[in-house]
Amino acid sequence: MTQPHRLPEGGIIDRTRALRFEFDGVQHEGYAGDTLASALLANGVHLVGRSFKYHRPRGIFSAGAEEPNALVQLSPASGARTEPNVKATMQALYDGLIAASQNCWPSVHFDVGAINNVMSCLMPAGFYYKTFMWPPTPKWWLKYEHVIRHAAGMGRAALAPDPDHYEHQYAHCDVLVVGGGLTGLAAAHTAAKAGARVILCDESAAWGGGVGDIGATIDDRPVDRWIADTVRDCARFDDITLLPRTTAFGYYDGNLVGAIERVTDHLSEPPAHTPRQRLWKIRAKSVVLASGAIERGIAYANNDLPGTMLAGAARTYARRYGVRPGTRAVVFTNNDSAYLTALDLHDAGVAIAAVIDARPASQLTRGLHQHARASGLAILPDSAIIGARGGRRVASVDVATLAGGRSTRVDCDLVCVSGGWNPAVHLFSQARGKLRYDEPLATFVPDISPLPILPAGAANGCFDPTAAVMEGRAAGAAAIPGAGMMASPHHSPRTNGVDGTALQPLWAVPATRRTAKRFVDLQNDVTVDDIALAAREGYVSVEHLKRYTTLGMGTDQGKTSNIIGLALMAEQLDLPIPKVGTTTFRPPYTPVTLGAFPGHETAAHVEPTRYSAMHDWHQEHGARFVNAGLWKRPHSYPRPGETEDDAANREARNVRTHVGLVDVSTLGKIELQGRDVAELLNRVYINKWDTLALGRCRYGVMLRDDGLVMDDGTTSRLSATHYLMTTTTVNAVRVMQQLEYLLQAEWRNLDVYATSVTEQWAAAALSGPKAREVLAKVMDIDVSNGAFPFLAVATCHVRTAQGLVPARAFRMSYSGELAYEIHVPADHGRAMWEAIIKAGDDAGIMPYGTEAMSTLRIEKGHVVIGPEADGRTTADDLGMGKLVNPAKWCIGKPLLARPALTAPDRWQLVGLTALDGARMPRAAKIVANPDHALPNPMLGHVTSWCYSPNLDAWIALALLANGRARHGEVLWALSPLANVRVRVKVGPPCFIDPEGARLRV
Amino acid sequence: MSDQDRIASGIPVDPHAGPAPLVLAPIAIATAWNVQGDPTRAPFSDEVENLFGVRVPTVANTTVRGGTLLALWLGPRSWLLVHAAGAEASSSLMDFEAKRDALNAHGGALFDVSASRVAFTIRGAHAATVLAKNCPLDFHLRAFPVGGCAQSLFGHVNALFYRPEASSFTMMVARSFTRDAWDTLRASAAQYGGDVAPPP
């Protein structure tokens, strides 16, 4: 645990806080401020995984979110918290961290899967598509897939439920600055100082950004000092939110930016109640994109050996983390930036075996090159690495001039590569920004966007630290509301490299041996030859190239490889690079944990749940609940030893013999006031309403515009100008919306106002021959048949344990028995319910649930919206044609005369009784002859069915062609799925008290 | 907590976080009446003032206070008059039926919705942050000033927000959704500690 490769000083790490961690079973030590990758390198560990397809040894390649290789399984032994594909370059080290390599068995050092590398000639690009097309049935593909999934794969997902929680955070700002490097800090500081509301986010834990600024001097201060000062100044502004460890991953409509904050991923022990990650939904008036740039490599033979690293990454490890990433390094570059790496590594005591530069000596004459020479570094101009050698770590490289000729072997344990820098334009492109190919930089840079997004700094192709700060300040000022949002306020000259020497594009070094692999995409094992093969096979579109070769797929989405791949494609097709274009940049920029998207809305909170005011009583009295829309409603109240069916049958029987009480609070309730309420009712219901007297209620049916039944319910008249409408539970919102629309848009001259009072009133229905004697005990009004007849309404009080409670009483019946509804303000719902239950004790009262309620209404043939009124039925189909008032207009009426709605063979509501003691099959179709050859002509179908305890028979409601003319016929109910056939007798859709005598006693 | 500590702790920097601890608690609503009518018609608006002693606000998302009565703007022709329990009884919110008839006679309407909503207070440090975890509204003082109100979602649930003080909010949700809203509120607030009252 000595960290043999840690430099004696330097870096942003805290050397006073040593942290222990374990990788592949070996104990190591790092420091606070390390990433897992920097800590591994400090301990000399380069080999961290095996590649996806060929299982080749792979090492740490980058120092950031672009990492293609160093994906590890975090907490591999933790069933619930283990996480695959964690980038070691982004994972902050914490004490006790445990990680393991992926994609290898039995170990990363000896991996059986590496046989794929030997057999690689059998596995060209498009291997799956070519090989697994036969035999051409999906059955075989499923078998192949099983094996392939086992062989490939990217780590293991946790199988146990996630113990962590995630949350969302909405935020609004004037200026969102994406990226906390020099540019971003300058932009945020400028905007905040001008009074703007600013959010600044950066994906890493530390501010200061990428490698470009190391050693620079800003505003006459050393850059580290400038960064610390600026962060401190920023934090003092009232209206700035600083979000480290937060990746802005997607740019959506309306300048909505999604960002994921890793709140506790860097902690050994997350604080209680703190979410693991927080998904930010940021509405920004404008966005400054200071997301920096990502370095790319150069393809040469075996350019994937561990110990091969992007040049900027090597510099980052040396300067930011105080780690020596090798002992003897070769630097291979086509641009100036890698000279800074060579010099810094040299300073850190790494022997620089050679700086191999693809550019001719005539161009390498500037100060930086001179400086390198003066430091004793050997520069090999006009040269390239033609191949690397080594096993689990690079051991040497073969170097030759680009013109050809003999190669020289150079021993090394570290290769630092730079093929140039690509601005991180992902969010700009997602914001419908157009990209422009920049020849001097040999990459795509932001051009114009129709949206207020301002790229600045390296993300804008500006790599000079001082110029980037100026761009940041200009962008911050331009992004302030009222600044007019100029087009992107650059430009300092775009040069790649400190001394302004042009980059010389070099994508791939020509192969010397046919079998050697030159990797373009390290994560997906895509080589230069794969791209050439795709071109030979006729792939022209870069999007097809991606799907065919898998270039740019996976967790890194080709951040280091895409440009190389499409440049090589352009070469193959002999097209200019801009003609080939890029693949689409889609969100997310980096993978986002799925748990972050639902946030709190998981398990019981996937959707909200509504509870009536009497819910606790139901629960305390053994109710089983059923979901009715969002509501929990009592299904039945089973007693010890009873099934739910037993309970529902007992409850339904008791309503017909004694009295029952059911919670109907969920019914939609809408109050209407104004001089023209009756006129409104005339227009929305099929029947006539101007004759409804004060203190009376009436049943009504509403149609849709097309004449089909929409909803039914009752409306009561509470005062000369005040009415109460009830709707079905399911249509409560729909009817309210319809009324609001009509009153606000169509019929503005009607003097009617509406409001929903569903939540205001708790409601119970008291049904049964003994209902009146129970009600009389609790009401403060005369409820005798003379004083309170069928369809009467009263404003009154209920006597409860809480005293007299204001109430509304309605004499209406759904069960077909003598029945009342009692409404009280929801605060008093439970008191009202308990008072009635207590008053009904002598009468044998029982609470009943939705199941008994359904049985009772089927026995009476009352239709329900959904099963019977299924969006295809007219009022006449349901036996309510006589309700349609011929003397007035109403919604839907003009279309009732359509021939299809008046055809003689329409399906009409009937009642069915199962014969031969059989059970009514569920969802049965009705046929005349069950043995008819298929397809058997369907005469109708069962809509609702139940066992009727009051008739001791299985009964059903059904829609049957010309059903009213078929009463008395015997037909068959078939359920082919259940292989059940039952003889049924057709009759009227009412099985009990067809005259309605019980209602009026 | 210093700025740097706040930044390092992962707790969002909330510029309006007062020094007081976070408090979540239910508030009892004694009376809540929904007034509707056309405020540009003098008979209606005069009658409202006559009955309740306030002129209802006509600017969207604003409130008017008259004694212990608070009138919240719900729409161009709709307001909520609220009287919190515990405060001195307001004579203006008695005799519902007479006032309803009076408003009906003047081209308006009055609905008693006292039991329709349940209210919570969310106040102290991070009050706005806790709300913003579940609501897309902008709770910045410039966008949502003291005395303002607005309707939006809280999690899945429709909610009415009112801001009595800079670091204090009242949230009203339909009563059948109370448990859902309360669970969401507690889950969002737990990380800030503070004083969380038992569920209503």
PDB file of C-alpha atoms in Angstrom, chain A residues 139-284:
ATOM      1  CA  LYS A 139     -36.770 -19.459 -32.655  1.00  0.00           C
ATOM      2  CA  TRP A 140     -33.139 -19.975 -33.533  1.00  0.00           C
ATOM      3  CA  TRP A 141     -32.181 -16.374 -32.987  1.00  0.00           C
ATOM      4  CA  LEU A 142     -33.509 -16.648 -29.434  1.00  0.00           C
ATOM      5  CA  LYS A 143     -31.168 -19.585 -28.854  1.00  0.00           C
ATOM      6  CA  TYR A 144     -28.189 -17.829 -30.367  1.00  0.00           C
ATOM      7  CA  GLU A 145     -28.959 -14.707 -28.412  1.00  0.00           C
ATOM      8  CA  HIS A 146     -28.833 -16.600 -25.147  1.00  0.00           C
ATOM      9  CA  VAL A 147     -25.278 -17.739 -25.859  1.00  0.00           C
ATOM     10  CA  ILE A 148     -24.188 -14.384 -27.242  1.00  0.00           C
ATOM     11  CA  ARG A 149     -25.544 -12.509 -24.238  1.00  0.00           C
ATOM     12  CA  HIS A 150     -23.548 -14.778 -21.981  1.00  0.00           C
ATOM     13  CA  ALA A 151     -20.341 -14.365 -23.948  1.00  0.00           C
ATOM     14  CA  ALA A 152     -20.590 -10.642 -24.402  1.00  0.00           C
ATOM     15  CA  GLY A 153     -22.063  -8.295 -21.888  1.00  0.00           C
ATOM     16  CA  MET A 154     -20.996  -5.240 -20.004  1.00  0.00           C
ATOM     17  CA  GLY A 155     -20.952  -6.242 -16.369  1.00  0.00           C
ATOM     18  CA  ARG A 156     -23.806  -7.493 -14.255  1.00  0.00           C
ATOM     19  CA  ALA A 157     -26.927  -5.613 -13.261  1.00  0.00           C
ATOM     20  CA  ALA A 158     -28.049  -5.710  -9.647  1.00  0.00           C
ATOM     21  CA  LEU A 159     -30.807  -8.245  -9.117  1.00  0.00           C
ATOM     22  CA  ALA A 160     -32.000  -7.039  -5.728  1.00  0.00           C
ATOM     23  CA  PRO A 161     -34.289  -4.010  -5.432  1.00  0.00           C
ATOM     24  CA  ASP A 162     -32.443  -0.713  -5.354  1.00  0.00           C
ATOM     25  CA  PRO A 163     -32.033   0.358  -1.713  1.00  0.00           C
ATOM     26  CA  ASP A 164     -31.299   3.956  -2.683  1.00  0.00           C
ATOM     27  CA  HIS A 165     -33.706   6.669  -3.584  1.00  0.00           C
ATOM     28  CA  TYR A 166     -33.530   9.280  -6.301  1.00  0.00           C
ATOM     29  CA  GLU A 167     -35.255  12.585  -6.637  1.00  0.00           C
ATOM     30  CA  HIS A 168     -36.048  15.280  -9.142  1.00  0.00           C
ATOM     31  CA  GLN A 169     -35.345  18.975  -8.848  1.00  0.00           C
ATOM     32  CA  TYR A 170     -36.918  21.561 -11.083  1.00  0.00           C
ATOM     33  CA  ALA A 171     -34.895  24.726 -11.503  1.00  0.00           C
ATOM     34  CA  HIS A 172     -35.209  27.957 -13.440  1.00  0.00           C
ATOM     35  CA  CYS A 173     -32.455  30.351 -14.368  1.00  0.00           C
ATOM     36  CA  ASP A 174     -31.489  33.105 -16.739  1.00  0.00           C
ATOM     37  CA  VAL A 175     -28.215  31.477 -17.664  1.00  0.00           C
ATOM     38  CA  LEU A 176     -27.237  27.848 -17.393  1.00  0.00           C
ATOM     39  CA  VAL A 177     -23.505  27.344 -17.779  1.00  0.00           C
ATOM     40  CA  VAL A 178     -22.604  23.790 -18.719  1.00  0.00           C
ATOM     41  CA  GLY A 179     -19.032  23.069 -17.712  1.00  0.00           C
ATOM     42  CA  GLY A 180     -17.010  24.514 -14.847  1.00  0.00           C
ATOM     43  CA  GLY A 181     -13.667  24.957 -16.530  1.00  0.00           C
ATOM     44  CA  LEU A 182     -12.058  28.342 -17.086  1.00  0.00           C
ATOM     45  CA  THR A 183     -14.602  29.275 -19.736  1.00  0.00           C
ATOM     46  CA  GLY A 184     -17.598  28.218 -17.700  1.00  0.00           C
ATOM     47  CA  LEU A 185     -16.369  29.880 -14.529  1.00  0.00           C
ATOM     48  CA  ALA A 186     -15.732  33.100 -16.415  1.00  0.00           C
ATOM     49  CA  ALA A 187     -19.186  32.981 -18.029  1.00  0.00           C
ATOM     50  CA  ALA A 188     -20.991  32.191 -14.777  1.00  0.00           C
ATOM     51  CA  HIS A 189     -19.124  34.877 -12.867  1.00  0.00           C
ATOM     52  CA  THR A 190     -19.852  37.499 -15.502  1.00  0.00           C
ATOM     53  CA  ALA A 191     -23.555  36.650 -15.711  1.00  0.00           C
ATOM     54  CA  ALA A 192     -24.023  36.425 -11.951  1.00  0.00           C
ATOM     55  CA  LYS A 193     -22.200  39.690 -11.388  1.00  0.00           C
ATOM     56  CA  ALA A 194     -24.631  41.365 -13.767  1.00  0.00           C
ATOM     57  CA  GLY A 195     -27.499  40.161 -11.607  1.00  0.00           C
ATOM     58  CA  ALA A 196     -28.611  37.179 -13.642  1.00  0.00           C
ATOM     59  CA  ARG A 197     -29.866  33.965 -12.074  1.00  0.00           C
ATOM     60  CA  VAL A 198     -27.173  31.460 -12.883  1.00  0.00           C
ATOM     61  CA  ILE A 199     -26.729  27.713 -12.589  1.00  0.00           C
ATOM     62  CA  LEU A 200     -23.224  26.365 -13.152  1.00  0.00           C
ATOM     63  CA  CYS A 201     -22.720  22.621 -13.416  1.00  0.00           C
ATOM     64  CA  ASP A 202     -19.735  20.426 -14.008  1.00  0.00           C
ATOM     65  CA  GLU A 203     -19.505  16.674 -14.268  1.00  0.00           C
ATOM     66  CA  SER A 204     -16.465  16.411 -12.004  1.00  0.00           C
ATOM     67  CA  ALA A 205     -16.102  17.057  -8.305  1.00  0.00           C
ATOM     68  CA  ALA A 206     -13.519  19.800  -8.744  1.00  0.00           C
ATOM     69  CA  TRP A 207     -13.886  23.060 -10.601  1.00  0.00           C
ATOM     70  CA  GLY A 208     -11.364  24.042 -13.220  1.00  0.00           C
ATOM     71  CA  GLY A 209     -12.193  21.675 -16.009  1.00  0.00           C
ATOM     72  CA  GLY A 210      -9.887  19.963 -18.412  1.00  0.00           C
ATOM     73  CA  VAL A 211      -6.257  19.757 -19.037  1.00  0.00           C
ATOM     74  CA  GLY A 212      -5.996  22.813 -21.257  1.00  0.00           C
ATOM     75  CA  ASP A 213      -5.416  25.282 -18.449  1.00  0.00           C
ATOM     76  CA  ILE A 214      -2.693  23.551 -16.509  1.00  0.00           C
ATOM     77  CA  GLY A 215       0.133  25.946 -15.836  1.00  0.00           C
ATOM     78  CA  ALA A 216      -1.610  28.912 -17.426  1.00  0.00           C
ATOM     79  CA  THR A 217      -1.723  32.387 -15.955  1.00  0.00           C
ATOM     80  CA  ILE A 218      -5.073  34.172 -15.930  1.00  0.00           C
ATOM     81  CA  ASP A 219      -5.499  37.799 -14.862  1.00  0.00           C
ATOM     82  CA  ASP A 220      -1.892  37.738 -13.659  1.00  0.00           C
ATOM     83  CA  ARG A 221      -2.635  34.896 -11.309  1.00  0.00           C
ATOM     84  CA  PRO A 222      -1.621  31.238 -11.443  1.00  0.00           C
ATOM     85  CA  VAL A 223      -4.579  29.368 -12.884  1.00  0.00           C
ATOM     86  CA  ASP A 224      -5.278  27.291  -9.766  1.00  0.00           C
ATOM     87  CA  ARG A 225      -5.458  30.436  -7.710  1.00  0.00           C
ATOM     88  CA  TRP A 226      -7.728  32.066 -10.309  1.00  0.00           C
ATOM     89  CA  ILE A 227     -10.057  29.077 -10.232  1.00  0.00           C
ATOM     90  CA  ALA A 228     -10.279  29.075  -6.431  1.00  0.00           C
ATOM     91  CA  ASP A 229     -10.878  32.832  -6.353  1.00  0.00           C
ATOM     92  CA  THR A 230     -13.532  32.711  -9.038  1.00  0.00           C
ATOM     93  CA  VAL A 231     -15.408  29.819  -7.430  1.00  0.00           C
ATOM     94  CA  ARG A 232     -15.368  31.626  -4.108  1.00  0.00           C
ATOM     95  CA  ASP A 233     -16.587  34.854  -5.705  1.00  0.00           C
ATOM     96  CA  CYS A 234     -19.316  33.000  -7.590  1.00  0.00           C
ATOM     97  CA  ALA A 235     -20.606  31.328  -4.431  1.00  0.00           C
ATOM     98  CA  ARG A 236     -21.141  34.752  -2.869  1.00  0.00           C
ATOM     99  CA  PHE A 237     -23.744  35.823  -5.387  1.00  0.00           C
ATOM    100  CA  ASP A 238     -27.316  35.411  -4.190  1.00  0.00           C
ATOM    101  CA  ASP A 239     -28.694  33.920  -7.319  1.00  0.00           C
ATOM    102  CA  ILE A 240     -26.151  31.349  -8.364  1.00  0.00           C
ATOM    103  CA  THR A 241     -26.422  27.619  -7.909  1.00  0.00           C
ATOM    104  CA  LEU A 242     -23.174  25.672  -8.191  1.00  0.00           C
ATOM    105  CA  LEU A 243     -23.594  22.030  -9.072  1.00  0.00           C
ATOM    106  CA  PRO A 244     -20.431  19.943  -9.067  1.00  0.00           C
ATOM    107  CA  ARG A 245     -20.686  16.217  -9.919  1.00  0.00           C
ATOM    108  CA  THR A 246     -23.554  17.159 -12.222  1.00  0.00           C
ATOM    109  CA  THR A 247     -23.648  16.168 -15.881  1.00  0.00           C
ATOM    110  CA  ALA A 248     -25.931  18.100 -18.211  1.00  0.00           C
ATOM    111  CA  PHE A 249     -26.928  15.145 -20.351  1.00  0.00           C
ATOM    112  CA  GLY A 250     -29.709  16.346 -22.612  1.00  0.00           C
ATOM    113  CA  TYR A 251     -31.106  19.457 -24.248  1.00  0.00           C
ATOM    114  CA  TYR A 252     -34.863  19.333 -24.790  1.00  0.00           C
ATOM    115  CA  ASP A 253     -37.628  21.533 -26.167  1.00  0.00           C
ATOM    116  CA  GLY A 254     -38.134  24.930 -24.599  1.00  0.00           C
ATOM    117  CA  ASN A 255     -34.564  25.197 -23.379  1.00  0.00           C
ATOM    118  CA  LEU A 256     -35.083  22.427 -20.889  1.00  0.00           C
ATOM    119  CA  VAL A 257     -31.787  20.846 -19.928  1.00  0.00           C
ATOM    120  CA  GLY A 258     -31.666  17.539 -18.073  1.00  0.00           C
ATOM    121  CA  ALA A 259     -28.786  17.126 -15.652  1.00  0.00           C
ATOM    122  CA  ILE A 260     -27.885  14.341 -13.276  1.00  0.00           C
ATOM    123  CA  GLU A 261     -26.224  15.150  -9.979  1.00  0.00           C
ATOM    124  CA  ARG A 262     -24.344  12.338  -8.256  1.00  0.00           C
ATOM    125  CA  VAL A 263     -25.117  13.348  -4.695  1.00  0.00           C
ATOM    126  CA  THR A 264     -23.676  10.497  -2.654  1.00  0.00           C
ATOM    127  CA  ASP A 265     -21.782   8.289  -5.109  1.00  0.00           C
ATOM    128  CA  HIS A 266     -18.517   9.660  -3.761  1.00  0.00           C
ATOM    129  CA  LEU A 267     -19.258   8.834  -0.129  1.00  0.00           C
ATOM    130  CA  SER A 268     -18.532   5.634   1.793  1.00  0.00           C
ATOM    131  CA  GLU A 269     -21.617   6.097   3.896  1.00  0.00           C
ATOM    132  CA  PRO A 270     -24.408   8.145   2.311  1.00  0.00           C
ATOM    133  CA  PRO A 271     -26.141  10.368   4.881  1.00  0.00           C
ATOM    134  CA  ALA A 272     -29.585   9.196   5.895  1.00  0.00           C
ATOM    135  CA  HIS A 273     -32.447  10.415   3.689  1.00  0.00           C
ATOM    136  CA  THR A 274     -30.114  11.904   1.098  1.00  0.00           C
ATOM    137  CA  PRO A 275     -30.906  10.801  -2.428  1.00  0.00           C
ATOM    138  CA  ARG A 276     -28.202   8.912  -4.247  1.00  0.00           C
ATOM    139  CA  GLN A 277     -28.699  10.993  -7.361  1.00  0.00           C
ATOM    140  CA  ARG A 278     -30.792  14.006  -8.242  1.00  0.00           C
ATOM    141  CA  LEU A 279     -32.259  14.582 -11.679  1.00  0.00           C
ATOM    142  CA  TRP A 280     -32.344  18.289 -12.458  1.00  0.00           C
ATOM    143  CA  LYS A 281     -34.841  19.668 -14.943  1.00  0.00           C
ATOM    144  CA  ILE A 282     -33.484  23.095 -15.674  1.00  0.00           C
ATOM    145  CA  ARG A 283     -35.481  25.702 -17.580  1.00  0.00           C
ATOM    146  CA  ALA A 284     -32.831  28.119 -18.769  1.00  0.00           C
TER     147      ALA A 284
END
